[in-house]
Amino acid sequence: MKALVLFSGGLDSSVCLGLAVKKYGADEVLALSIFYGQKHKKEMEASQKIAAFYGVKRITLDLGEMFRGSRCSLLEGSEDGIPHEEYARQLAATDGAPVNTYVPFRNGLFLSAAAAVALSNGCEAIYYGAHADDAAGNAYPDTSVEFNRLMSEAIYTGSGNALRVIAPFIDKSKADVVAAGQKIGVPFAMTWSCYEGKEKACGVCGTCRDRKKAFAENGLADPISYEE
């Protein structure tokens, strides 16, 4: 295969999957979906459906044990609630630290695992959907331009110069991600973004707010329904 996509079933990774399929063809793309103990298991269900939509092979990993001791509110074992406010307000209370939905070094772990899987399957590229809005204010430091540069260099070197990391939105906004996905016909209605593991997206957690704003900035209606 040519490319592996780190694929959560969310909006950003779905656009990356669409871009990879457009470039290489479905037969040359491998989707890697990782369970890490997240409360919102619905994204794993979404990833299965979207992979089937594109006709790509999908494999899964369970890395939940890696985060067993974390208090991150995104994880099943945490007693902390998921904040129902925009990231700017969350960051105002952290004194420069990441928000409490930051999963410890998740992208570092995921990219490392993806590199091993990609090399084992003959891939030449890893796609992932980090974007500038998530990195803003140090909310998610493992989505920053600098983090991406260093991890990309490490993976390229550690793979014997055989594997590249492609983050097409690393310096772009979520609105840019939506625009790119709209252009290539990504099935946004099938994607799942919400951090709450409910039947409908809550509409008020940080990622729901960012998603709704991104669609609005493109003059588009978000095709999913929300509780609020």
Tab-separated table of C-alpha atoms in Angstrom:
chain	number	residue	atom	x	y	z
A	1	MET	CA	0.000	0.000	0.000
A	2	LYS	CA	1.033	3.627	-0.496
A	3	ALA	CA	-0.469	5.547	2.416
A	4	LEU	CA	-1.699	4.981	5.949
A	5	VAL	CA	-4.243	7.389	7.429
A	6	LEU	CA	-4.555	7.829	11.183
A	7	PHE	CA	-8.310	7.610	11.142
A	8	SER	CA	-10.543	8.363	14.122
A	9	GLY	CA	-13.810	8.761	12.244
A	10	GLY	CA	-13.848	12.469	13.065
A	11	LEU	CA	-14.114	15.326	10.611
A	12	ASP	CA	-10.403	16.099	10.240
A	13	SER	CA	-9.195	12.537	9.739
A	14	SER	CA	-12.069	11.840	7.330
A	15	VAL	CA	-10.900	14.678	5.101
A	16	CYS	CA	-7.367	13.246	5.263
A	17	LEU	CA	-8.749	9.863	4.240
A	18	GLY	CA	-10.609	11.445	1.340
A	19	LEU	CA	-7.447	13.230	0.199
A	20	ALA	CA	-5.370	10.048	0.395
A	21	VAL	CA	-7.947	8.056	-1.568
A	22	LYS	CA	-8.139	10.809	-4.183
A	23	LYS	CA	-4.347	10.752	-4.611
A	24	TYR	CA	-3.571	7.036	-4.378
A	25	GLY	CA	-6.849	5.175	-4.910
A	26	ALA	CA	-8.747	3.142	-2.332
A	27	ASP	CA	-6.725	-0.034	-2.893
A	28	GLU	CA	-3.512	1.759	-1.916
A	29	VAL	CA	-4.792	3.320	1.328
A	30	LEU	CA	-4.864	1.760	4.793
A	31	ALA	CA	-6.951	3.306	7.603
A	32	LEU	CA	-5.681	2.851	11.167
A	33	SER	CA	-8.257	3.439	13.915
A	34	ILE	CA	-7.032	3.462	17.523
A	35	PHE	CA	-9.093	2.921	20.658
A	36	TYR	CA	-7.442	4.637	23.610
A	37	GLY	CA	-10.114	4.405	26.306
A	38	GLN	CA	-12.100	7.387	25.041
A	39	LYS	CA	-15.635	7.970	26.282
A	40	HIS	CA	-16.828	8.760	22.772
A	41	LYS	CA	-16.629	5.259	21.317
A	42	LYS	CA	-19.023	6.380	18.590
A	43	GLU	CA	-16.055	7.701	16.643
A	44	MET	CA	-14.812	4.116	16.254
A	45	GLU	CA	-18.212	3.172	14.824
A	46	ALA	CA	-18.005	6.170	12.490
A	47	SER	CA	-14.541	5.168	11.315
A	48	GLN	CA	-15.800	1.717	10.363
A	49	LYS	CA	-18.667	3.143	8.314
A	50	ILE	CA	-16.548	5.760	6.553
A	51	ALA	CA	-13.805	3.270	5.711
A	52	ALA	CA	-16.501	1.102	4.121
A	53	PHE	CA	-17.834	4.143	2.244
A	54	TYR	CA	-14.411	4.703	0.695
A	55	GLY	CA	-13.702	1.011	0.224
A	56	VAL	CA	-10.399	1.083	2.102
A	57	LYS	CA	-8.938	-1.557	4.376
A	58	ARG	CA	-9.219	-0.615	8.062
A	59	ILE	CA	-7.322	-2.060	10.979
A	60	THR	CA	-7.681	-1.246	14.674
A	61	LEU	CA	-5.415	-1.061	17.704
A	62	ASP	CA	-6.318	-0.929	21.403
A	63	LEU	CA	-3.929	1.331	23.318
A	64	GLY	CA	-6.226	2.003	26.250
A	65	GLU	CA	-3.766	0.651	28.825
A	66	MET	CA	-1.270	3.365	27.923
A	67	PHE	CA	-3.463	6.035	29.510
A	68	ARG	CA	-4.788	4.092	32.485
A	69	GLY	CA	-3.359	6.522	35.062
A	70	SER	CA	-4.441	9.717	33.297
A	71	ARG	CA	-7.081	12.095	34.658
A	72	CYS	CA	-7.848	13.376	31.180
A	73	SER	CA	-11.590	13.997	31.078
A	74	LEU	CA	-11.825	12.401	27.648
A	75	LEU	CA	-11.060	8.970	29.077
A	76	GLU	CA	-13.427	6.446	30.636
A	77	GLY	CA	-11.604	6.227	33.972
A	78	SER	CA	-11.602	9.953	34.647
A	79	GLU	CA	-13.931	11.485	37.222
A	80	ASP	CA	-13.570	14.914	35.631
A	81	GLY	CA	-16.356	16.177	33.407
A	82	ILE	CA	-15.812	17.317	29.834
A	83	PRO	CA	-15.889	21.142	29.673
A	84	HIS	CA	-18.885	22.616	27.882
A	85	GLU	CA	-17.253	25.811	26.714
A	86	GLU	CA	-15.012	27.057	23.924
A	87	TYR	CA	-11.277	26.386	24.087
A	88	ALA	CA	-10.342	30.046	24.624
A	89	ARG	CA	-12.293	30.078	27.898
A	90	GLN	CA	-10.843	26.741	28.934
A	91	LEU	CA	-7.299	28.004	28.318
A	92	ALA	CA	-7.952	31.130	30.377
A	93	ALA	CA	-8.155	28.865	33.408
A	94	THR	CA	-5.123	26.641	32.697
A	95	ASP	CA	-2.300	29.194	33.049
A	96	GLY	CA	-0.691	28.015	29.819
A	97	ALA	CA	-1.131	24.283	30.397
A	98	PRO	CA	-3.052	22.074	27.945
A	99	VAL	CA	-6.818	21.745	28.371
A	100	ASN	CA	-8.161	18.828	30.403
A	101	THR	CA	-9.242	16.949	27.261
A	102	TYR	CA	-5.593	16.690	26.201
A	103	VAL	CA	-4.658	12.993	26.141
A	104	PRO	CA	-1.012	12.694	27.278
A	105	PHE	CA	1.246	12.664	24.192
A	106	ARG	CA	-1.475	10.927	22.202
A	107	ASN	CA	-0.328	12.041	18.774
A	108	GLY	CA	3.254	11.085	19.565
A	109	LEU	CA	2.143	7.587	20.506
A	110	PHE	CA	-0.277	7.312	17.584
A	111	LEU	CA	2.277	8.464	15.020
A	112	SER	CA	4.853	6.031	16.375
A	113	ALA	CA	2.370	3.158	16.180
A	114	ALA	CA	1.303	4.314	12.724
A	115	ALA	CA	4.924	4.324	11.563
A	116	ALA	CA	5.373	0.685	12.589
A	117	VAL	CA	2.128	-0.361	10.899
A	118	ALA	CA	2.875	1.711	7.791
A	119	LEU	CA	6.338	0.223	7.353
A	120	SER	CA	4.990	-3.282	7.893
A	121	ASN	CA	2.511	-2.692	5.070
A	122	GLY	CA	4.884	-1.026	2.621
A	123	CYS	CA	3.418	2.470	2.953
A	124	GLU	CA	5.404	5.539	2.006
A	125	ALA	CA	3.287	8.150	3.812
A	126	ILE	CA	1.269	8.684	6.987
A	127	TYR	CA	-1.602	11.188	6.859
A	128	TYR	CA	-3.060	12.755	10.000
A	129	GLY	CA	-5.459	15.605	10.617
A	130	ALA	CA	-3.792	17.962	13.094
A	131	HIS	CA	-4.760	21.595	12.475
A	132	ALA	CA	-3.828	25.022	13.802
A	133	ASP	CA	-7.012	25.640	15.806
A	134	ASP	CA	-6.235	22.711	18.109
A	135	ALA	CA	-2.664	23.918	18.670
A	136	ALA	CA	-3.685	27.506	19.469
A	137	GLY	CA	-2.861	28.600	22.998
A	138	ASN	CA	-1.138	25.262	23.742
A	139	ALA	CA	-4.532	23.544	24.076
A	140	TYR	CA	-3.186	20.418	22.383
A	141	PRO	CA	0.611	20.785	22.124
A	142	ASP	CA	0.942	17.588	20.094
A	143	THR	CA	-0.861	19.236	17.178
A	144	SER	CA	1.564	22.135	16.755
A	145	VAL	CA	3.751	22.917	13.741
A	146	GLU	CA	6.891	22.375	15.828
A	147	PHE	CA	5.719	19.028	17.189
A	148	ASN	CA	4.814	17.894	13.684
A	149	ARG	CA	8.221	18.946	12.341
A	150	LEU	CA	10.129	17.047	15.004
A	151	MET	CA	8.000	13.902	14.830
A	152	SER	CA	8.141	13.937	11.036
A	153	GLU	CA	11.936	14.152	11.132
A	154	ALA	CA	12.165	11.338	13.678
A	155	ILE	CA	9.900	9.046	11.654
A	156	TYR	CA	11.681	9.812	8.392
A	157	THR	CA	15.081	9.133	9.966
A	158	GLY	CA	13.917	6.125	11.976
A	159	SER	CA	12.364	4.537	8.901
A	160	GLY	CA	15.589	4.742	6.907
A	161	ASN	CA	14.204	7.691	4.946
A	162	ALA	CA	11.347	5.504	3.716
A	163	LEU	CA	8.324	7.073	5.430
A	164	ARG	CA	6.993	10.628	5.363
A	165	VAL	CA	4.397	12.255	7.611
A	166	ILE	CA	1.818	14.386	5.821
A	167	ALA	CA	-0.268	16.804	7.879
A	168	PRO	CA	-2.099	18.825	5.212
A	169	PHE	CA	-3.806	21.143	7.713
A	170	ILE	CA	-1.041	21.682	10.263
A	171	ASP	CA	-1.037	25.445	9.606
A	172	LYS	CA	-4.692	25.691	8.562
A	173	SER	CA	-7.956	26.273	10.445
A	174	LYS	CA	-10.825	23.841	10.948
A	175	ALA	CA	-12.808	25.977	8.507
A	176	ASP	CA	-10.111	25.197	5.940
A	177	VAL	CA	-10.521	21.487	6.711
A	178	VAL	CA	-14.271	21.702	6.079
A	179	ALA	CA	-13.679	23.602	2.829
A	180	ALA	CA	-11.263	20.951	1.603
A	181	GLY	CA	-13.638	18.147	2.554
A	182	GLN	CA	-16.583	19.820	0.870
A	183	LYS	CA	-14.569	20.123	-2.331
A	184	ILE	CA	-13.887	16.380	-2.545
A	185	GLY	CA	-17.249	15.155	-1.254
A	186	VAL	CA	-16.315	13.850	2.207
A	187	PRO	CA	-19.426	12.301	3.864
A	188	PHE	CA	-19.581	14.733	6.783
A	189	ALA	CA	-22.916	13.312	7.926
A	190	MET	CA	-21.148	10.061	8.825
A	191	THR	CA	-18.394	11.690	10.916
A	192	TRP	CA	-18.359	11.989	14.716
A	193	SER	CA	-16.617	14.807	16.576
A	194	CYS	CA	-18.307	15.165	19.983
A	195	TYR	CA	-16.365	14.271	23.137
A	196	GLU	CA	-19.492	13.138	24.956
A	197	GLY	CA	-20.412	9.513	24.301
A	198	LYS	CA	-24.122	10.105	23.802
A	199	GLU	CA	-26.559	9.280	21.037
A	200	LYS	CA	-26.396	12.813	19.631
A	201	ALA	CA	-23.519	15.265	19.611
A	202	CYS	CA	-23.804	17.597	22.591
A	203	GLY	CA	-23.149	20.790	20.640
A	204	VAL	CA	-21.407	22.528	23.549
A	205	CYS	CA	-18.079	20.771	24.156
A	206	GLY	CA	-15.004	22.424	22.663
A	207	THR	CA	-14.833	20.234	19.582
A	208	CYS	CA	-18.561	20.544	18.845
A	209	ARG	CA	-18.292	24.328	19.075
A	210	ASP	CA	-15.299	24.357	16.736
A	211	ARG	CA	-17.050	22.072	14.273
A	212	LYS	CA	-20.212	24.193	14.124
A	213	LYS	CA	-18.145	27.348	13.706
A	214	ALA	CA	-16.135	25.789	10.862
A	215	PHE	CA	-19.268	24.911	8.903
A	216	ALA	CA	-20.762	28.351	9.553
A	217	GLU	CA	-17.600	30.073	8.304
A	218	ASN	CA	-18.000	28.169	5.046
A	219	GLY	CA	-21.671	29.108	4.741
A	220	LEU	CA	-22.639	25.450	5.111
A	221	ALA	CA	-25.119	23.616	7.309
A	222	ASP	CA	-23.566	20.904	9.470
A	223	PRO	CA	-25.372	17.709	8.388
A	224	ILE	CA	-25.375	16.134	11.866
A	225	SER	CA	-27.881	16.929	14.620
A	226	TYR	CA	-27.035	18.265	18.079
A	227	GLU	CA	-28.641	18.158	21.505
A	228	GLU	CA	-28.039	21.925	21.817
